[in-house]
Each structure stands twice: as structure tokens, then as C-alpha cells.
CSV table of C-alpha atoms and ligand atoms in Angstrom, one decimal:
chain,number,residue,atom,x,y,z
P,26,MET,CA,19.9,81.2,278.2
P,27,THR,CA,18.0,84.3,278.8
P,28,GLY,CA,13.8,84.2,278.8
P,29,ILE,CA,11.2,86.3,277.8
P,30,LYS,CA,7.9,88.4,279.1
P,31,LEU,CA,5.2,89.5,277.8
P,32,ILE,CA,4.4,92.9,278.3
P,33,GLY,CA,2.1,94.4,276.4
P,34,THR,CA,-1.0,93.0,274.1
P,35,GLY,CA,-3.2,94.7,271.3
P,36,MET,CA,-5.6,93.9,268.5
P,37,TYR,CA,-7.6,95.8,266.4
P,38,ILE,CA,-10.7,94.1,264.8
P,39,PRO,CA,-13.0,95.7,261.9
P,40,GLU,CA,-16.2,97.4,262.3
P,41,THR,CA,-17.7,95.3,259.3
P,42,VAL,CA,-19.9,92.5,261.2
P,43,ALA,CA,-21.1,89.4,258.4
P,44,THR,CA,-23.0,87.3,260.5
P,45,ASN,CA,-24.4,83.8,259.8
P,46,GLU,CA,-27.4,84.8,258.3
P,47,ASP,CA,-25.6,87.4,256.0
P,48,PHE,CA,-24.0,84.9,254.3
P,49,THR,CA,-27.4,82.5,253.5
P,50,LYS,CA,-27.7,85.5,250.9
P,51,ILE,CA,-24.6,85.0,249.1
P,52,VAL,CA,-24.3,81.4,249.0
P,53,ASP,CA,-26.9,77.7,249.9
P,54,THR,CA,-26.0,77.5,253.8
P,55,SER,CA,-27.7,78.1,257.1
P,56,ASP,CA,-27.1,79.9,260.9
P,57,GLU,CA,-28.0,76.1,261.8
P,58,TRP,CA,-24.8,74.1,259.8
P,59,ILE,CA,-22.0,76.4,260.7
P,60,THR,CA,-23.0,77.2,264.8
P,61,LYS,CA,-22.4,73.2,264.5
P,62,ARG,CA,-20.1,72.4,262.4
P,63,THR,CA,-17.9,75.3,263.3
P,64,GLY,CA,-18.7,77.5,266.0
P,65,ILE,CA,-18.6,80.4,265.0
P,66,LYS,CA,-21.4,83.2,264.8
P,67,GLU,CA,-19.6,86.4,263.1
P,68,ARG,CA,-16.8,87.8,261.9
P,69,HIS,CA,-15.2,90.6,260.6
P,70,PRO,CA,-14.4,91.5,257.3
P,71,SER,CA,-12.6,94.7,256.4
P,72,ASN,CA,-14.4,97.5,255.0
P,73,GLY,CA,-11.0,98.0,252.5
P,74,GLU,CA,-8.2,99.0,255.9
P,75,PRO,CA,-4.8,97.8,254.8
P,76,THR,CA,-3.1,94.6,256.3
P,77,TRP,CA,0.3,97.0,258.0
P,78,TYR,CA,-2.9,99.7,259.0
P,79,MET,CA,-4.7,97.0,261.0
P,80,GLY,CA,-1.2,95.7,262.4
P,81,VAL,CA,-0.4,99.2,263.4
P,82,GLN,CA,-3.6,99.6,265.6
P,83,ALA,CA,-2.9,96.1,267.5
P,84,ALA,CA,1.0,97.6,267.8
P,85,LYS,CA,0.2,101.2,269.1
P,86,GLN,CA,-2.2,99.6,271.9
P,87,ALA,CA,0.6,96.8,273.1
P,88,MET,CA,3.4,98.9,272.8
P,89,GLU,CA,1.2,101.6,275.0
P,90,ASP,CA,0.7,98.5,277.5
P,91,ALA,CA,4.0,97.4,277.3
P,92,GLY,CA,5.3,100.6,278.8
P,93,VAL,CA,7.3,101.4,276.2
P,94,THR,CA,8.0,103.4,273.5
P,95,PRO,CA,8.9,103.0,269.9
P,96,ASP,CA,12.7,103.9,270.3
P,97,GLU,CA,12.7,101.0,272.8
P,98,ILE,CA,11.9,98.2,270.0
P,99,ASP,CA,15.1,96.8,268.6
P,100,MET,CA,13.6,94.1,266.3
P,101,VAL,CA,9.7,94.2,264.3
P,102,ILE,CA,8.6,90.2,262.7
P,103,SER,CA,5.4,90.2,261.3
P,104,THR,CA,3.3,87.0,260.3
P,105,SER,CA,1.0,87.8,257.9
P,106,VAL,CA,0.2,86.1,255.0
P,107,THR,CA,-2.2,88.6,253.8
P,108,GLY,CA,0.5,91.9,253.3
P,109,ASP,CA,0.0,94.8,250.6
P,110,TYR,CA,2.8,94.6,249.0
P,111,TYR,CA,5.1,92.3,247.4
P,112,THR,CA,7.8,94.3,248.4
P,113,PRO,CA,8.8,96.0,251.1
P,114,SER,CA,7.9,93.3,253.5
P,115,THR,CA,4.7,94.3,256.3
P,116,ALA,CA,6.9,94.7,259.3
P,117,ASN,CA,9.0,97.4,257.3
P,118,ILE,CA,5.8,99.1,256.3
P,119,MET,CA,4.5,99.3,260.4
P,120,GLN,CA,7.9,100.1,261.7
P,121,GLY,CA,8.3,102.6,259.8
P,122,LYS,CA,4.3,103.8,260.3
P,123,LEU,CA,4.8,103.4,264.0
P,124,GLY,CA,8.1,105.5,264.1
P,125,ILE,CA,10.0,102.7,265.2
P,126,HIS,CA,13.5,104.0,264.5
P,127,LYS,CA,16.7,102.0,265.5
P,128,ALA,CA,15.3,98.8,264.8
P,129,PHE,CA,15.2,95.6,262.1
P,130,SER,CA,12.1,94.0,261.2
P,131,ILE,CA,11.1,90.8,259.6
P,132,ASP,CA,7.9,88.9,257.7
P,133,ILE,CA,7.6,85.3,258.8
P,134,ASN,CA,5.1,83.7,256.7
P,135,CYS,CA,4.3,80.0,258.9
P,136,ALA,CA,0.3,80.6,257.9
P,137,CYS,CA,-2.4,80.4,260.8
P,138,ALA,CA,0.7,79.1,263.3
P,139,GLY,CA,2.9,82.7,262.8
P,140,PHE,CA,2.6,83.7,266.7
P,141,VAL,CA,4.0,80.9,267.9
P,142,TYR,CA,6.2,81.0,265.3
P,143,GLY,CA,7.1,84.5,265.9
P,144,PHE,CA,7.4,84.1,269.4
P,145,ASP,CA,9.7,81.7,269.7
P,146,MET,CA,12.0,83.2,267.4
P,147,ALA,CA,11.8,86.4,269.3
P,148,GLN,CA,12.6,84.3,272.2
P,149,ARG,CA,15.9,83.3,270.6
P,150,TYR,CA,17.5,86.5,269.5
P,151,ILE,CA,16.6,87.9,273.0
P,152,ALA,CA,18.6,84.8,274.1
P,153,MET,CA,21.5,85.1,271.6
P,154,ASP,CA,21.7,88.8,269.8
P,155,ASP,CA,22.8,91.6,273.3
P,156,ASP,CA,21.1,94.2,270.7
P,157,VAL,CA,18.6,92.5,271.1
P,158,LYS,CA,16.2,93.4,274.3
P,159,THR,CA,12.7,94.4,273.0
P,160,VAL,CA,10.2,92.5,270.4
P,161,LEU,CA,7.1,93.7,269.1
P,162,ILE,CA,5.3,90.7,266.8
P,163,ILE,CA,2.4,92.3,264.9
P,164,SER,CA,-0.1,89.7,263.0
P,165,SER,CA,-2.1,91.6,260.7
P,166,GLU,CA,-4.3,89.2,258.6
P,167,ASN,CA,-6.9,90.7,255.5
P,168,ILE,CA,-6.9,86.8,254.9
P,169,THR,CA,-10.6,87.5,253.6
P,170,LYS,CA,-9.4,89.2,250.4
P,171,LEU,CA,-8.2,85.2,249.2
P,172,VAL,CA,-11.8,84.0,250.5
P,173,ASP,CA,-13.7,82.4,247.1
P,174,TYR,CA,-17.3,83.8,248.1
P,175,GLU,CA,-18.9,81.0,245.3
P,176,ASP,CA,-17.1,78.3,248.0
P,177,ARG,CA,-19.9,77.9,250.9
P,178,SER,CA,-17.1,75.2,252.2
P,179,THR,CA,-14.4,78.0,253.0
P,180,CYS,CA,-15.9,81.4,253.1
P,181,VAL,CA,-18.0,81.0,256.0
P,182,LEU,CA,-14.9,80.7,258.2
P,183,PHE,CA,-12.6,84.1,257.7
P,184,GLY,CA,-12.7,87.1,259.3
P,185,ASP,CA,-10.0,89.6,259.8
P,186,GLY,CA,-8.0,91.9,261.9
P,187,ALA,CA,-4.7,91.8,263.8
P,188,GLY,CA,-3.5,91.4,266.8
P,189,ALA,CA,0.2,92.6,268.9
P,190,ALA,CA,2.2,91.5,271.4
P,191,VAL,CA,5.7,92.9,273.3
P,192,VAL,CA,8.1,91.3,274.3
P,193,THR,CA,11.6,91.7,276.9
P,194,ALA,CA,13.4,89.5,278.1
P,195,GLY,CA,13.0,87.5,281.0
P,196,PRO,CA,13.5,84.9,283.5
P,197,ASN,CA,11.5,81.6,282.0
P,198,ARG,CA,12.2,80.5,278.4
P,199,CYS,CA,9.4,78.8,276.8
P,200,TYR,CA,9.7,76.3,275.3
P,201,THR,CA,8.5,75.0,271.0
P,202,TYR,CA,8.1,72.4,269.2
P,203,LEU,CA,7.8,73.3,265.7
P,204,GLU,CA,7.0,70.6,262.4
P,205,CYS,CA,6.0,71.3,258.5
P,206,GLU,CA,4.4,68.3,256.7
P,207,ALA,CA,5.4,69.7,253.8
P,208,GLN,CA,4.3,66.7,251.6
P,209,ASP,CA,1.0,67.9,252.3
P,210,ALA,CA,1.5,71.4,251.3
P,211,ASN,CA,-1.4,71.8,248.9
P,212,LYS,CA,-4.3,70.8,251.2
P,213,ILE,CA,-4.6,74.6,251.4
P,214,TYR,CA,-2.9,77.6,249.2
P,215,ALA,CA,-3.7,80.9,248.1
P,216,GLN,CA,-2.1,81.2,244.3
P,217,ASN,CA,0.6,83.8,244.1
P,218,ALA,CA,0.6,85.8,240.4
P,219,ARG,CA,2.2,82.6,237.7
P,220,PRO,CA,5.5,84.3,236.5
P,221,GLY,CA,5.5,85.4,233.1
P,222,ASN,CA,7.6,89.1,231.1
P,223,ALA,CA,7.9,90.1,227.9
P,224,PHE,CA,10.4,87.7,226.6
P,225,THR,CA,8.1,84.0,228.1
P,226,THR,CA,6.9,82.0,225.4
P,227,GLN,CA,3.5,80.6,225.3
P,228,GLU,CA,5.4,76.7,225.0
P,229,GLY,CA,7.0,78.1,228.3
P,230,ARG,CA,3.5,78.8,230.2
P,231,GLU,CA,1.9,75.8,228.7
P,232,LYS,CA,5.4,73.2,229.7
P,233,TYR,CA,5.4,74.6,234.0
P,234,LEU,CA,1.8,74.9,234.2
P,235,ASP,CA,1.5,71.9,235.6
P,236,LEU,CA,3.7,73.2,238.3
P,237,PHE,CA,1.2,75.0,239.3
P,238,PRO,CA,-1.8,73.2,241.2
P,239,GLN,CA,-4.6,74.4,239.3
P,240,GLY,CA,-6.8,76.9,242.2
P,241,ARG,CA,-9.5,79.1,241.3
P,242,GLU,CA,-7.3,82.0,240.2
P,243,HIS,CA,-5.6,84.0,243.3
P,244,TYR,CA,-8.3,82.5,246.4
P,245,MET,CA,-7.6,80.2,248.8
P,246,HIS,CA,-8.8,76.7,247.9
P,247,MET,CA,-8.5,73.8,251.2
P,248,ASP,CA,-9.6,70.4,251.3
P,249,GLY,CA,-11.4,71.1,255.1
P,250,ARG,CA,-11.9,67.2,255.6
P,251,ASP,CA,-7.9,66.4,255.5
P,252,VAL,CA,-7.0,69.2,257.3
P,253,TYR,CA,-9.7,68.6,260.2
P,254,LYS,CA,-7.9,65.1,260.6
P,255,PHE,CA,-4.5,66.4,260.4
P,256,ALA,CA,-5.1,69.6,263.2
P,257,THR,CA,-6.9,66.7,265.1
P,258,ARG,CA,-3.6,65.0,265.4
P,259,ALA,CA,-1.5,67.8,264.9
P,260,MET,CA,-2.7,70.2,268.2
P,261,PRO,CA,-2.0,67.1,270.8
P,262,GLU,CA,1.1,66.5,269.0
P,263,GLY,CA,2.3,69.7,269.6
P,264,LEU,CA,0.9,70.5,272.7
P,265,HIS,CA,2.6,67.1,274.3
P,266,LYS,CA,6.1,67.8,272.7
P,267,ALA,CA,6.1,71.8,274.1
P,268,CYS,CA,5.3,70.2,277.3
P,269,GLU,CA,8.1,67.5,277.2
P,270,LYS,CA,10.8,70.2,276.1
P,271,ALA,CA,9.3,72.5,279.4
P,272,GLY,CA,9.6,69.7,282.0
P,273,ILE,CA,5.7,69.7,282.3
P,274,LYS,CA,2.6,67.7,281.2
P,275,VAL,CA,-0.4,69.4,279.3
P,276,GLU,CA,-2.7,69.4,282.9
P,277,ASP,CA,0.0,71.6,284.6
P,278,LEU,CA,-1.0,74.1,282.1
P,279,ALA,CA,-3.5,76.8,283.5
P,280,LEU,CA,-4.7,77.8,279.8
P,281,ILE,CA,-4.4,76.9,276.5
P,282,ILE,CA,-4.6,79.2,273.8
P,283,PRO,CA,-5.8,77.5,270.4
P,284,HIS,CA,-5.7,78.5,267.1
P,285,GLN,CA,-9.3,79.2,266.3
P,286,ALA,CA,-10.2,77.5,262.8
P,287,ASN,CA,-13.0,75.7,264.3
P,288,TYR,CA,-14.5,74.7,267.5
P,289,ARG,CA,-15.2,71.2,266.7
P,290,ILE,CA,-11.4,70.9,266.0
P,291,ILE,CA,-10.2,72.5,269.7
P,292,GLU,CA,-13.4,70.0,271.3
P,293,THR,CA,-11.2,67.1,269.7
P,294,ALA,CA,-8.1,68.0,270.4
P,295,ALA,CA,-9.2,68.4,273.8
P,296,LYS,CA,-10.2,64.9,274.7
P,297,ASN,CA,-7.1,63.5,272.9
P,298,LEU,CA,-5.5,65.3,275.1
P,299,GLY,CA,-7.6,63.5,278.2
P,300,LEU,CA,-8.7,68.1,278.9
P,301,SER,CA,-12.1,69.6,279.5
P,302,MET,CA,-12.8,72.6,276.9
P,303,ASP,CA,-12.5,74.9,281.0
P,304,HIS,CA,-8.6,74.7,279.7
P,305,PHE,CA,-9.1,76.5,276.5
P,306,TYR,CA,-9.7,79.7,275.6
P,307,LEU,CA,-12.6,80.6,272.5
P,308,ASN,CA,-13.4,83.3,270.8
P,309,ILE,CA,-13.8,82.1,267.3
P,310,ASP,CA,-17.5,83.2,267.3
P,311,ARG,CA,-17.4,86.4,267.4
P,312,TYR,CA,-14.5,87.1,265.1
P,313,GLY,CA,-14.0,83.3,263.5
P,314,ASN,CA,-11.0,82.4,262.0
P,315,ILE,CA,-8.1,85.4,261.8
P,316,SER,CA,-5.3,83.1,260.5
P,317,SER,CA,-1.9,84.3,262.3
P,318,ALA,CA,-4.1,86.7,264.2
P,319,CYS,CA,-6.1,85.2,266.3
P,320,ILE,CA,-3.4,83.5,269.0
P,321,PRO,CA,-3.0,87.3,269.7
P,322,VAL,CA,-6.2,88.6,269.3
P,323,CYS,CA,-7.3,86.1,272.6
P,324,LEU,CA,-3.9,86.6,274.4
P,325,ASN,CA,-4.7,90.4,274.5
P,326,GLU,CA,-8.7,89.7,275.6
P,327,LEU,CA,-7.4,87.6,278.5
P,328,LYS,CA,-4.6,89.9,278.8
P,329,ARG,CA,-7.5,92.7,279.4
P,330,ALA,CA,-10.1,90.6,281.4
P,331,GLY,CA,-7.5,89.9,284.4
P,332,ARG,CA,-7.1,86.3,283.9
P,333,LEU,CA,-2.7,85.9,282.4
P,334,LYS,CA,-2.1,86.2,286.3
P,335,GLU,CA,1.8,86.0,286.9
P,336,GLY,CA,3.3,82.8,287.6
P,337,ASP,CA,1.1,80.4,285.3
P,338,LYS,CA,2.2,78.1,282.8
P,339,ILE,CA,-0.2,78.8,279.3
P,340,ALA,CA,0.2,77.3,276.1
P,341,LEU,CA,-0.1,78.6,272.3
P,342,VAL,CA,-1.1,76.0,270.1
P,343,GLY,CA,-1.2,77.1,265.8
P,344,PHE,CA,-1.5,75.1,262.4
P,345,GLY,CA,-2.1,75.9,259.5
P,346,ALA,CA,-1.2,76.0,255.7
P,347,GLY,CA,2.6,74.5,254.8
P,348,LEU,CA,1.1,72.0,256.7
P,349,VAL,CA,2.7,73.5,259.1
P,350,TYR,CA,1.8,73.1,262.8
P,351,GLY,CA,3.4,75.0,266.8
P,352,ALA,CA,3.4,75.3,270.2
P,353,THR,CA,4.9,77.1,272.3
P,354,VAL,CA,4.8,77.0,276.2
P,355,PHE,CA,5.9,80.0,278.5
P,356,THR,CA,5.9,81.5,281.7
P,357,ILE,CA,3.1,84.6,282.7
S,413,LIG,N1,-23.3,75.7,254.1
S,413,LIG,C1,-23.9,74.4,254.4
S,413,LIG,N2,-23.8,73.1,253.9
S,413,LIG,C2,-21.4,73.3,253.4
S,413,LIG,C3,-21.1,74.0,253.7
S,413,LIG,C4,-21.8,75.5,254.3
S,413,LIG,N3,-21.5,76.2,254.9
S,413,LIG,N4,-20.0,74.1,254.0
S,413,LIG,C5,-20.5,72.5,252.9
S,413,LIG,N5,-21.4,72.4,253.2
S,413,LIG,C6,-21.8,70.8,252.5
S,413,LIG,C7,-21.2,69.8,251.7
S,413,LIG,O1,-20.9,70.7,250.4
S,413,LIG,C8,-21.4,68.6,252.2
S,413,LIG,O2,-22.3,68.2,251.5
S,413,LIG,P1,-23.0,66.8,250.7
S,413,LIG,O3,-21.9,66.0,252.1
S,413,LIG,O4,-24.0,66.9,250.0
S,413,LIG,O5,-20.8,67.4,250.2
S,413,LIG,C9,-21.4,68.2,253.8
S,413,LIG,O6,-21.9,69.7,254.1
S,413,LIG,C10,-20.2,68.4,254.9
S,413,LIG,O7,-18.9,68.8,254.0
S,413,LIG,P2,-17.7,68.3,254.9
S,413,LIG,O8,-16.9,69.0,254.6
S,413,LIG,O9,-17.5,67.0,255.0
S,413,LIG,O10,-18.3,69.5,256.2
S,413,LIG,P3,-17.3,69.4,258.0
S,413,LIG,O11,-18.2,68.4,258.7
S,413,LIG,O12,-16.0,68.8,257.6
S,413,LIG,O13,-16.7,71.0,258.2
S,413,LIG,C11,-15.3,72.3,257.7
S,413,LIG,C12,-16.2,71.2,256.6
S,413,LIG,C13,-15.9,73.0,258.5
S,413,LIG,C14,-14.9,73.2,256.5
S,413,LIG,C15,-14.2,71.1,258.0
S,413,LIG,O14,-14.0,70.1,257.4
S,413,LIG,C16,-12.8,72.1,258.9
S,413,LIG,O15,-13.2,73.1,259.9
S,413,LIG,N6,-11.8,72.0,258.7
S,413,LIG,C17,-11.0,72.5,258.9
S,413,LIG,C18,-10.6,73.7,257.9
S,413,LIG,C19,-9.2,74.4,259.0
S,413,LIG,O16,-9.0,74.4,259.8
S,413,LIG,N7,-8.9,75.0,258.7
S,413,LIG,C20,-7.7,76.4,258.7
S,413,LIG,C21,-6.6,75.7,258.8
S,413,LIG,S1,-6.1,76.8,257.4
S,413,LIG,C22,-5.6,79.0,258.0
S,413,LIG,O17,-6.2,79.0,258.7
S,413,LIG,C23,-5.8,79.7,257.1
């Protein structure tokens, strides 16, 4: 099977900074609580930038870093869960804004694990479709528009931003493990507008009401404690299974890039794996949780810092609403 090679990365982070201190003016919280329980110090909420706009900025950087022109991109994958439109897709919009003409583009919704799923999907297209040689993966999130700023247990966690990567055919394949524990889909959700039209009766509205969870409007609802338990179990499990497929041990990984949801989740996962925190890259203190953009933003920071060394084996591991999780192991 043809492999995959990461050849370019980029990111965009909004200028606005929201510190823990800023949150003490909105909800009953403290810098001490947020720092101790999550590791977050700052996040960057968008100042109205559309999701596609942030994605395009990150993608332009990634394409420049890779040294590819828009005409060399064959496929665009967008992993956003916070697109600006129901239709067309975020990927379609970004493809147009980037002037990519000879390509097709697809949105996937795999929550905060989106980049892991997108990376694996890119390898499969590159391996199986002769028309696809170079793929642009864009993870752009305006997750703060789903945040309920009256709920202190969730509002302090999230920021906005985008990360992007260009991948092409390479000598080594990625080995991926993906799973969804769908019976727990109600542990994290944010609702769309409910069905209704000129012909919907009052009886119909009431009859199907119970089929929707009773969250507050469109805001994100999260059962933090259960998600915490899930994440500390799923991250090590996903990493072990991806490493097993790759025929290596977790200790052989040069670096693990985890979804940045909570410092303590990563610390507990590290303990469960028997690894030191030096194995993990963290930037949660600066950006908070930017959903599917976390992992490609980390990748970009590491690449710019010269920390992605040719031949190193790297793992990406994410989890989120669904409840989904996934890990992929690949060679730099
Ligand atoms: N400031 C002060 N106190 C708070 C805050 C806050 N911001 N938030 C909650 N508390 C209080 C609670 O009300 C509770 O008070 P009580 O004991 O009087 O009832 C107390 O702190 C402890 O609450 P817990 O929920 O047990 O706190 P916990 O240590 O579990 O931390 C947190 C909460 C940070 C949400 C944690 O559960 C967590 O990180 N869960 C996983 C979240 C996650 O990973 N989400 C991402 C997945 S999906 C995605 O990325 C979109």
C-alpha cells in the first residue's frame, strides 16, 4: 500500500486573548481552579472571523510550507464541526477561496478527533485513487459559538483557530485505529435547529420533542466527568491499538500529539501508558481546546520548531463527541 508523507503545515489563531482572569468577570470561577483542573491559562476566541476564513489562512501557510500550488492539490478534507453554512460544505467553500480548481472536497464530522480521521482518509485516497496524489486537510473551528457562557464547567475550556496540513504519497503508510462508542453520544452534543416547516402541526412538534435531548438552545452540553473517564481510557487504548498495527511499542514513539482537552487527561493517559510527559506535546495553556484544530496546530508548531525529525515515528491521538476516538502512527 502506498504510504503518506507530511510535507507542509500551517495555522491561524485569532488575535483576541481571553485569560482565566477574564472569565472571573463572566462566571463564578478563578485562575487557580481553571489552571489546576485543566492546565489552561489563555484561549483565543474568534472576533467574528468565519470558520472558512481561519481555515483558508492556515491552508495558505501549509501550501506555502509544502511548496505546492493550488493546481497541485487533488483533494480537500475539512474536519470542522462549526462550519458557517449547512450547505455548501466548509471544504467546498475553502477550496473556492483557495483557488483550487482541479480537485474535489469533502467535509467530515468526527468531532475533536477529526484530524486523525482526515489523515487516515487522506492515506486511503492516495493509496486507492490514481487521481489523488496530494491532499490538503484543514481543521478550522469556531467552537466558541457553541459555548454557553453561563455554564462555568464548559465555557472556560474552549478557544478558536485553525490548523492545516498538506500530505502526499510517501514510502511509509500510517497505521490507524478508529472507534466510536455511540451508545454515549448524549455525553457531548450541540443541537441544530429542530425540524419544522409550514406543514408541521403542534401535535407533530410535541410527538417528536422527546427524540431530542433537552439541552439549552444550540449550546454545547457536556457531561464532563463521564467524558473525562472515557478520555483517560480511550487515549491509551487507541495508542496501543495503532502501535500494535504498526508493529511497534508505544515507547518507540518519538512524540505523541494528543487532542488538547485537559492537561490532567493527558497526564493520566501518560501514566496509564507508562510514559513520561516528555513524550507528549502540549500547548493547551495557550489555546485551550480548539476541537479538531488542536492536533494540526500542534503539528505546525513542532514543524516550525524543527522537532519533526526525518524517520521519527509520531502518533496523533484524539477523542470527542460521538463518543469517538482514534490514533494514527506515521513516519516523518
Ligand atoms: N470554576 C470553578 N468551579 C467549577 C468550574 C469552574 N470553571 N467548573 C466546574 N466547577 C465546580 C463544579 O461545579 C463542581 O462543584 P461542586 O463540587 O460544588 O458540585 C466542582 O467544580 C467539581 O466539578 P467536576 O465536574 O467534578 O470537576 P472536574 O475536576 O471533573 O473538572 C472538567 C471539570 C474540566 C470539565 C473535566 O471534567 C473535564 O475536563 N472533562 C473532560 C472534558 C473534555 O475532555 N472535553 C472535550 C471533549 S469534546 C471536545 O473536545 C469538543
